[in-house]
Short mmCIF file of C-alpha atoms in Angstrom, two decimals:
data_model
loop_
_atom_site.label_atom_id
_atom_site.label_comp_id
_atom_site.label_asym_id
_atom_site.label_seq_id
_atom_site.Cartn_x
_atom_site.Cartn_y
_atom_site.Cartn_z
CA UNK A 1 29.28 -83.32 28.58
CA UNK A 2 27.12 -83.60 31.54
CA UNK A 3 25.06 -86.45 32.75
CA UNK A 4 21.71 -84.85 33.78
CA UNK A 5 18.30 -85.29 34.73
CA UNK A 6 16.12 -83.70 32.00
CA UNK A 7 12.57 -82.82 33.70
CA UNK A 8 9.79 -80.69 31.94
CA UNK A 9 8.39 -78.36 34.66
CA UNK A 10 5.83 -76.36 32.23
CA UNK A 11 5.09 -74.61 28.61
CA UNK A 12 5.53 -71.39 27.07
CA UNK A 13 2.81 -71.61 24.92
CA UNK A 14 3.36 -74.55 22.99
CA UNK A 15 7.38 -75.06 23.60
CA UNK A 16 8.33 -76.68 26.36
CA UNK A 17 10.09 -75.80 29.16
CA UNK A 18 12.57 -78.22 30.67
CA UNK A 19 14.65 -77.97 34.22
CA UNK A 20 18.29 -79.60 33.96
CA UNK A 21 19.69 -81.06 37.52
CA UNK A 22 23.46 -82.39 36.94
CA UNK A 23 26.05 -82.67 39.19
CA UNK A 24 29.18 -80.20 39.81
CA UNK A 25 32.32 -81.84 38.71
CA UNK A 26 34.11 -80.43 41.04
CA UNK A 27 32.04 -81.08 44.13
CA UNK A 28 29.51 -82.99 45.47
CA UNK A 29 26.81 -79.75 44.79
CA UNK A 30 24.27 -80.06 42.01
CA UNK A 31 23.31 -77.45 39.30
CA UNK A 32 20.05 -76.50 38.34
CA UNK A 33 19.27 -74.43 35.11
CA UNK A 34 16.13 -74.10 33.55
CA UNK A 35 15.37 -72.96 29.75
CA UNK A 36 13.46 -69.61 29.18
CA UNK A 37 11.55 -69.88 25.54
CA UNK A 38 10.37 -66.34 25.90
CA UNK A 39 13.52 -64.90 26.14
CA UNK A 40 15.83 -66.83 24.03
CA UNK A 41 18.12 -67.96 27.28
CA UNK A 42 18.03 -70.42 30.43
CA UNK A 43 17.77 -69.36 33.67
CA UNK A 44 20.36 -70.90 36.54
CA UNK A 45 18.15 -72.16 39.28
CA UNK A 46 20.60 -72.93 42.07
CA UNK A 47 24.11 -73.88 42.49
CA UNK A 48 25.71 -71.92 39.86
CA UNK A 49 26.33 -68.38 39.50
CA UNK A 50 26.01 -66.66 35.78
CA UNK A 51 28.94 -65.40 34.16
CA UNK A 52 28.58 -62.26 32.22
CA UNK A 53 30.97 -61.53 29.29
CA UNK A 54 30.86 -58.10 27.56
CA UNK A 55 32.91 -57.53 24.18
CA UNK A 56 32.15 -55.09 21.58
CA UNK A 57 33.22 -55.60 18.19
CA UNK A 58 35.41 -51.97 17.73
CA UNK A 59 37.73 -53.28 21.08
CA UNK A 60 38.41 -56.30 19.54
CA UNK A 61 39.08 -54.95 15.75
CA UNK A 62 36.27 -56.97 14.43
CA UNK A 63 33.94 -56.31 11.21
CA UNK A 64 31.25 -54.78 11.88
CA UNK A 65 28.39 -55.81 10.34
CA UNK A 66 26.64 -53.03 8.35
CA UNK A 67 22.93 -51.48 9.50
CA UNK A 68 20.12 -52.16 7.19
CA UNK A 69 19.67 -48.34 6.69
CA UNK A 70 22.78 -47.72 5.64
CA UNK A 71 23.12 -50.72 3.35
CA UNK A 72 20.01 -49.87 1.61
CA UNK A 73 22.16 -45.63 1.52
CA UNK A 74 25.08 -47.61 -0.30
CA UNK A 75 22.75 -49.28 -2.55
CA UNK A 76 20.83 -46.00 -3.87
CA UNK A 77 23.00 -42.39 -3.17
CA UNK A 78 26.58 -42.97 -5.33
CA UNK A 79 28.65 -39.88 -3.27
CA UNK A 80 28.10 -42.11 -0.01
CA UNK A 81 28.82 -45.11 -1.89
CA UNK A 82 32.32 -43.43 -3.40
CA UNK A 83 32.79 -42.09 -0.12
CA UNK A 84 32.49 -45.52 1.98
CA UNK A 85 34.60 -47.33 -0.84
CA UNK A 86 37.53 -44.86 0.05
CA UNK A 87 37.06 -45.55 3.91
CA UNK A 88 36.93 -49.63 3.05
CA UNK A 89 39.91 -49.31 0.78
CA UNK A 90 41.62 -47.71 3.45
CA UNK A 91 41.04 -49.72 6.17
CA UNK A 92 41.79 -52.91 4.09
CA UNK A 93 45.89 -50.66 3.52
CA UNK A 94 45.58 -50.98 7.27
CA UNK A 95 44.91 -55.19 7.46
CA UNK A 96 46.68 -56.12 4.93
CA UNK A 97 50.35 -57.32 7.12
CA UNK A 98 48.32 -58.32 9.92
CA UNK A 99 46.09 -60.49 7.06
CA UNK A 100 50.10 -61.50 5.54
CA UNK A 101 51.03 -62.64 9.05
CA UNK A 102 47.80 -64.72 9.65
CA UNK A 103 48.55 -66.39 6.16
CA UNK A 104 52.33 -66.73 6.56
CA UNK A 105 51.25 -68.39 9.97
CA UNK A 106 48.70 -70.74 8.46
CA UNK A 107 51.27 -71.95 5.66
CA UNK A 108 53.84 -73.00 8.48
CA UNK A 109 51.45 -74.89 10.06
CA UNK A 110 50.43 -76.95 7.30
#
């Protein structure tokens, strides 16, 4: 989306680490970020300010994704596995008109 200057300012290790200057579109002001290799992000070096969103999965009545440890529970102990299918078959009682809705909505669209 942005024009900007690409620069490489150093390595970590062997990846490279690059600076990116662009300008604002709404100003005259540039905006600086930097990548960081080591941890997985970029780093805003000036004229920006970092905006932190927070969401958890339970608020926003998302699937959670199931923990190794108790995958590999479900896979060997049956009673937890009978008991977990009861919880899933409930929850999926719970979804099932807001999954109708979402379909009914998707079928008027098309």
């Amino acid at each position: 989306r942005y024009n900007a200057e690409k620069k490489k300012v150093g390595n970590y290790y062997t990846t490279p680490i690059y600076r990116f200057r662009m300008r604002c579109h709404l100003c005259v002001n540039y905006i600086e970020i930097q990548t960081d290799p080591a941890n997985c992000d970029y780093v805003i070096v000036s004229g920006a300010q970092r905006k932190y969103e927070c969401w958890y999965m339970e608020d926003n009545e998302q699937i959670l994704t199931t923990e190794h440890e108790e995958k590999k529970k479900l896979e060997t102990d049956p009673m937890y596995r009978l008991e977990h299918g009861t919880e899933d078959k409930e929850k999926l009682k719970k979804a099932i008109p807001t999954l109708v809705e979402i379909q009914e909505a998707q079928i008027g669209r098309a």
